[in-house]
Amino acid sequence: MRQTIPLLVCCLLASSCGNSARDSSGAGEPLVVHNGQFFQGAFPADSGGPAVAAVKSSNSTIRAGEIDKNLFGFATPSSQAIALAFQGLGHGYWIVPVGGEDTETSNFKWAADTDFSRNLPGGPQTLIYAASSTTGAFGPISDQNVQVVPFLPSGHVVASLTWGNESDLDLHVVAPSGKEIDPKHINTTGVVDGGADAGDPLPDDGQLDRDSNPDCVIDGLRIENVVWLNQIPPGTYLFRVDMFSACGLPSTNFEFTLYVDGLPVFQQGGRLLDINADGGGPGSGLFIGSYTF
């Protein structure tokens, strides 16, 4: 059996923490760890401590704004805690405790319950990890290369819906033509009907990028975007937010933002209650506004 000392005590034992200022929230950092503590300052240097034996997180793609992503792996038997951070980003690092023994390898398990900032830069990034002993000595840095998908997709016009808990909301957009886009009808103009590009979206098509939390299958994103890549047909567009399912929750707050060339031109927030859940369908949802191009 392994006895784990309190996390704060463990970190205060570490020599590298002696020059760090503890911030209990780490709010605003590119990485937030719910089961850890945040320390401002440089990432701990190797001082002859134990090693991170493995990083086992299966998906190396991270979406900016993603929530509740589990990073996990193993550390050598003398490990007591794990430090983790994005290399070159943020103002410090997080410490999480090491858990129970893995009977197959005699190493010890660790896990970090993480959220990623909406402002996390897109493209290739590196997560770094180091293990600490009970005496506060950190070992060598292990790294994990990840690909970050930006929070806001690129495009001339982006209509973006985000919300605050694990309910199933849907973004509805009605184009000037009267065609409605929603998770069951994912574009506003149709597709090319012949030639080499048959089946591809038309050049001025508005395309829905995902159905987030579909039928309460939680994806950790809580965001849906309709994107016009290069141009948008002129006219007035209508926007609605539909609660397809409350997923057992009493209510959820949402925020809608319309971007043109990356700049917000219209924003509207609100709240939907569980009694508003209607299972979707054309024309459903709460009308939140319109915009004329």
Coordinates of C-alpha atoms in Angstrom, one line a residue:
M1 CA 0.0 0.0 0.0
R2 CA 1.1 3.6 -0.7
Q3 CA 0.5 6.5 1.6
T4 CA 0.1 9.8 -0.2
I5 CA 1.0 12.9 1.7
P6 CA -1.2 16.0 1.2
L7 CA -0.6 17.7 -2.2
L8 CA 0.3 21.1 -0.8
V9 CA 2.8 19.6 1.7
C10 CA 4.3 17.6 -1.1
C11 CA 4.8 20.7 -3.3
L12 CA 6.2 22.8 -0.5
L13 CA 8.8 20.1 0.1
A14 CA 10.0 20.6 -3.5
S15 CA 13.0 22.9 -3.8
S16 CA 11.7 24.4 -7.0
C17 CA 8.5 25.5 -5.2
G18 CA 10.4 27.6 -2.8
N19 CA 10.8 30.3 -5.4
S20 CA 7.2 30.0 -6.7
A21 CA 4.1 31.9 -5.6
R22 CA 1.1 29.6 -5.1
D23 CA -2.1 30.7 -6.9
S24 CA -5.0 28.5 -5.9
S25 CA -7.0 29.0 -9.1
G26 CA -4.6 29.4 -12.0
A27 CA -7.5 31.3 -13.7
G28 CA -6.5 32.6 -17.1
E29 CA -3.8 30.0 -17.7
P30 CA -3.8 28.1 -21.0
L31 CA -4.2 24.9 -19.0
V32 CA -6.4 24.5 -15.8
V33 CA -6.2 21.3 -13.7
H34 CA -9.2 20.7 -11.5
N35 CA -7.5 18.2 -9.2
G36 CA -4.2 20.1 -9.0
Q37 CA -2.6 23.2 -7.5
F38 CA -1.1 26.0 -9.6
F39 CA 2.4 27.5 -8.9
Q40 CA 3.7 30.6 -10.6
G41 CA 7.3 30.5 -11.9
A42 CA 9.6 28.5 -14.1
F43 CA 8.9 24.8 -14.6
P44 CA 10.9 22.6 -12.1
A45 CA 14.4 21.7 -13.3
D46 CA 15.8 18.2 -13.0
S47 CA 17.3 17.7 -9.6
G48 CA 17.8 14.0 -9.7
G49 CA 14.3 12.9 -8.8
P50 CA 12.1 10.2 -10.2
A51 CA 10.8 9.9 -13.8
V52 CA 7.5 10.0 -15.6
A53 CA 7.4 6.5 -17.0
A54 CA 4.7 7.1 -19.6
V55 CA 2.1 9.6 -20.8
K56 CA -0.9 7.4 -21.9
S57 CA -3.5 10.0 -23.1
S58 CA -4.8 8.5 -26.2
N59 CA -5.8 11.6 -28.2
S60 CA -3.0 14.0 -29.2
T61 CA -5.5 16.5 -30.6
I62 CA -6.7 19.2 -28.3
R63 CA -9.4 21.8 -29.0
A64 CA -9.0 25.2 -27.5
G65 CA -11.9 25.6 -25.1
E66 CA -12.2 21.9 -24.5
I67 CA -13.2 20.9 -21.0
D68 CA -12.8 17.8 -18.8
K69 CA -10.0 16.2 -20.9
N70 CA -8.1 13.5 -18.9
L71 CA -4.3 13.5 -19.2
F72 CA -2.9 10.4 -17.5
G73 CA 0.1 8.0 -17.3
F74 CA 2.6 6.3 -15.0
A75 CA 5.5 7.4 -12.8
T76 CA 8.3 5.4 -11.3
P77 CA 7.8 4.0 -7.8
S78 CA 9.5 6.8 -5.8
S79 CA 7.2 9.4 -7.3
Q80 CA 4.9 11.5 -5.1
A81 CA 3.5 14.1 -7.5
I82 CA 3.6 15.2 -11.2
A83 CA 4.2 18.7 -12.5
L84 CA 2.7 19.6 -15.9
A85 CA 2.4 22.7 -18.1
F86 CA 2.5 23.9 -21.7
Q87 CA 6.0 24.6 -22.8
G88 CA 6.5 28.3 -23.4
L89 CA 2.9 29.2 -22.5
G90 CA 1.4 30.6 -19.3
H91 CA 2.9 31.8 -16.1
G92 CA 3.6 28.6 -14.2
Y93 CA 2.8 24.9 -13.8
W94 CA 0.4 22.6 -12.0
I95 CA 1.0 19.9 -9.4
V96 CA -1.1 16.7 -9.2
P97 CA -0.7 13.8 -6.7
V98 CA 0.4 10.4 -7.8
G99 CA -2.2 7.7 -7.2
G100 CA -2.2 3.9 -6.7
E101 CA 0.2 1.3 -8.0
D102 CA -0.1 -0.4 -11.4
T103 CA 0.3 -4.1 -10.6
E104 CA 1.6 -5.0 -14.0
T105 CA 4.5 -2.5 -14.1
S106 CA 5.0 -1.6 -10.4
N107 CA 4.8 2.1 -11.5
F108 CA 2.3 4.5 -10.0
K109 CA -0.7 6.0 -11.8
W110 CA -1.3 9.7 -12.2
A111 CA -4.1 11.6 -13.8
A112 CA -5.0 15.3 -14.4
D113 CA -8.6 16.5 -15.0
T114 CA -8.0 19.4 -17.4
D115 CA -9.7 22.3 -19.2
F116 CA -8.0 24.2 -22.0
S117 CA -8.3 28.0 -22.6
R118 CA -10.3 29.3 -25.5
N119 CA -7.2 31.5 -26.2
L120 CA -4.8 28.5 -26.5
P121 CA -2.9 29.2 -29.7
G122 CA -3.7 26.8 -32.5
G123 CA -1.2 24.5 -34.2
P124 CA 1.5 22.3 -32.7
Q125 CA 2.2 22.7 -29.0
T126 CA 4.1 20.7 -26.3
L127 CA 2.9 19.5 -22.9
I128 CA 5.7 18.9 -20.5
Y129 CA 5.7 16.7 -17.4
A130 CA 8.1 15.9 -14.5
A131 CA 7.8 13.7 -11.4
S132 CA 8.7 14.7 -7.9
S133 CA 9.8 12.5 -5.0
T134 CA 8.7 12.8 -1.3
T135 CA 11.8 14.9 -0.6
G136 CA 11.0 17.4 -3.3
A137 CA 13.5 16.4 -6.0
F138 CA 12.1 16.6 -9.5
G139 CA 13.3 14.3 -12.3
P140 CA 13.8 14.8 -16.1
I141 CA 11.2 16.5 -18.2
S142 CA 9.0 14.3 -20.4
D143 CA 7.1 15.9 -23.3
Q144 CA 4.0 15.2 -25.3
N145 CA 3.4 16.8 -28.8
V146 CA -0.2 17.8 -29.4
Q147 CA -2.0 19.5 -32.1
V148 CA -4.3 22.4 -31.0
V149 CA -7.5 23.1 -33.0
P150 CA -8.3 26.9 -32.5
F151 CA -11.4 27.8 -30.6
L152 CA -12.8 29.9 -33.4
P153 CA -12.7 28.3 -36.9
S154 CA -11.2 30.4 -39.7
G155 CA -13.6 31.9 -42.1
H156 CA -15.0 35.2 -43.4
V157 CA -18.1 34.9 -41.3
V158 CA -18.6 32.7 -38.2
A159 CA -21.8 32.3 -36.2
S160 CA -20.8 30.7 -32.9
L161 CA -22.9 29.3 -30.0
T162 CA -21.3 28.3 -26.7
W163 CA -23.0 27.2 -23.5
G164 CA -22.1 26.5 -19.9
N165 CA -23.0 22.8 -19.0
E166 CA -23.5 19.4 -20.4
S167 CA -26.9 19.9 -22.0
D168 CA -27.6 19.5 -25.7
L169 CA -28.1 22.9 -27.3
D170 CA -28.3 23.5 -31.1
L171 CA -27.6 26.5 -33.2
H172 CA -30.2 27.3 -35.9
V173 CA -29.5 29.8 -38.7
V174 CA -32.1 30.9 -41.3
A175 CA -30.6 32.2 -44.5
P176 CA -32.2 34.9 -46.7
S177 CA -33.3 32.1 -49.0
G178 CA -35.4 30.7 -46.2
K179 CA -33.3 27.6 -45.8
E180 CA -32.6 26.7 -42.2
I181 CA -29.3 25.2 -41.0
D182 CA -29.3 23.0 -37.9
P183 CA -27.7 19.7 -36.9
K184 CA -30.0 17.8 -39.3
H185 CA -29.5 20.3 -42.2
I186 CA -25.8 21.2 -42.1
N187 CA -25.5 23.8 -44.9
T188 CA -27.4 26.8 -46.1
T189 CA -27.1 26.6 -49.9
G190 CA -26.5 23.0 -50.9
V191 CA -23.7 21.2 -52.7
V192 CA -22.2 21.1 -56.2
D193 CA -24.4 18.8 -58.3
G194 CA -22.0 17.8 -61.0
G195 CA -18.4 17.5 -62.3
A196 CA -15.2 16.9 -60.3
D197 CA -16.5 18.8 -57.3
A198 CA -19.9 17.0 -57.1
G199 CA -21.0 16.8 -53.5
D200 CA -18.7 19.6 -52.3
P201 CA -20.2 22.6 -50.6
L202 CA -21.0 25.6 -52.9
P203 CA -18.5 28.4 -52.6
D204 CA -20.8 30.7 -50.6
D205 CA -22.2 27.8 -48.4
G206 CA -22.6 28.2 -44.7
Q207 CA -21.5 25.0 -43.1
L208 CA -22.2 23.7 -39.5
D209 CA -19.0 22.3 -38.1
R210 CA -20.5 19.9 -35.5
D211 CA -23.4 18.8 -33.4
S212 CA -22.0 19.2 -29.9
N213 CA -23.4 16.9 -27.1
P214 CA -25.7 15.1 -29.5
D215 CA -28.6 13.3 -27.7
C216 CA -26.6 13.9 -24.5
V217 CA -23.5 12.1 -25.7
I218 CA -21.0 14.4 -24.0
D219 CA -18.1 15.6 -26.1
G220 CA -16.5 18.2 -23.8
L221 CA -16.9 21.0 -26.4
R222 CA -20.2 22.9 -25.8
I223 CA -19.7 24.9 -29.0
E224 CA -21.3 24.9 -32.5
N225 CA -20.2 27.1 -35.4
V226 CA -21.7 27.9 -38.8
V227 CA -18.8 29.1 -41.1
W228 CA -18.8 31.0 -44.4
L229 CA -15.3 30.6 -45.7
N230 CA -14.9 33.4 -48.3
Q231 CA -18.2 35.2 -48.8
I232 CA -21.8 35.2 -47.6
P233 CA -24.9 35.8 -49.8
P234 CA -26.3 39.3 -49.0
G235 CA -29.5 39.6 -47.0
T236 CA -30.9 39.2 -43.5
Y237 CA -30.0 36.1 -41.4
L238 CA -32.0 34.9 -38.4
F239 CA -30.4 33.2 -35.4
R240 CA -32.1 30.9 -32.9
V241 CA -30.9 28.7 -30.0
D242 CA -32.7 25.4 -29.4
M243 CA -32.5 23.2 -26.3
F244 CA -32.7 19.8 -27.9
S245 CA -32.4 18.1 -24.5
A246 CA -31.6 19.4 -21.0
C247 CA -29.7 16.1 -20.3
G248 CA -31.1 16.0 -16.8
L249 CA -30.0 19.5 -15.9
P250 CA -32.4 22.3 -14.8
S251 CA -31.1 25.0 -17.1
T252 CA -28.1 26.3 -19.1
N253 CA -26.7 29.7 -20.0
F254 CA -25.6 30.3 -23.5
E255 CA -23.7 33.0 -25.5
F256 CA -24.0 33.6 -29.3
T257 CA -21.4 35.7 -31.2
L258 CA -21.3 36.6 -34.8
Y259 CA -17.8 37.3 -36.2
V260 CA -16.8 39.0 -39.4
D261 CA -13.1 38.5 -40.3
G262 CA -12.5 37.5 -36.7
L263 CA -14.1 40.5 -35.1
P264 CA -17.4 40.3 -33.1
V265 CA -20.2 42.3 -34.7
F266 CA -23.2 40.9 -32.8
Q267 CA -23.5 39.2 -29.4
Q268 CA -26.4 37.9 -27.4
G269 CA -26.6 35.7 -24.3
G270 CA -29.4 34.0 -22.4
R271 CA -30.7 31.0 -20.5
L272 CA -32.9 28.1 -21.4
L273 CA -34.7 25.9 -18.9
D274 CA -35.3 22.2 -19.0
I275 CA -39.0 22.8 -19.9
N276 CA -37.8 24.5 -23.1
A277 CA -36.3 21.2 -24.4
D278 CA -38.2 20.1 -27.5
G279 CA -36.2 17.6 -29.4
G280 CA -35.4 19.9 -32.3
G281 CA -37.0 20.3 -35.6
P282 CA -37.3 23.2 -38.2
G283 CA -38.4 26.5 -36.7
S284 CA -37.6 25.4 -33.1
G285 CA -35.7 27.3 -30.5
L286 CA -35.5 30.8 -29.0
F287 CA -35.1 33.7 -31.5
I288 CA -32.0 35.7 -30.4
G289 CA -31.5 38.2 -33.2
S290 CA -30.8 38.9 -36.8
Y291 CA -28.1 40.5 -38.9
T292 CA -28.1 42.0 -42.4
F293 CA -25.1 41.7 -44.7

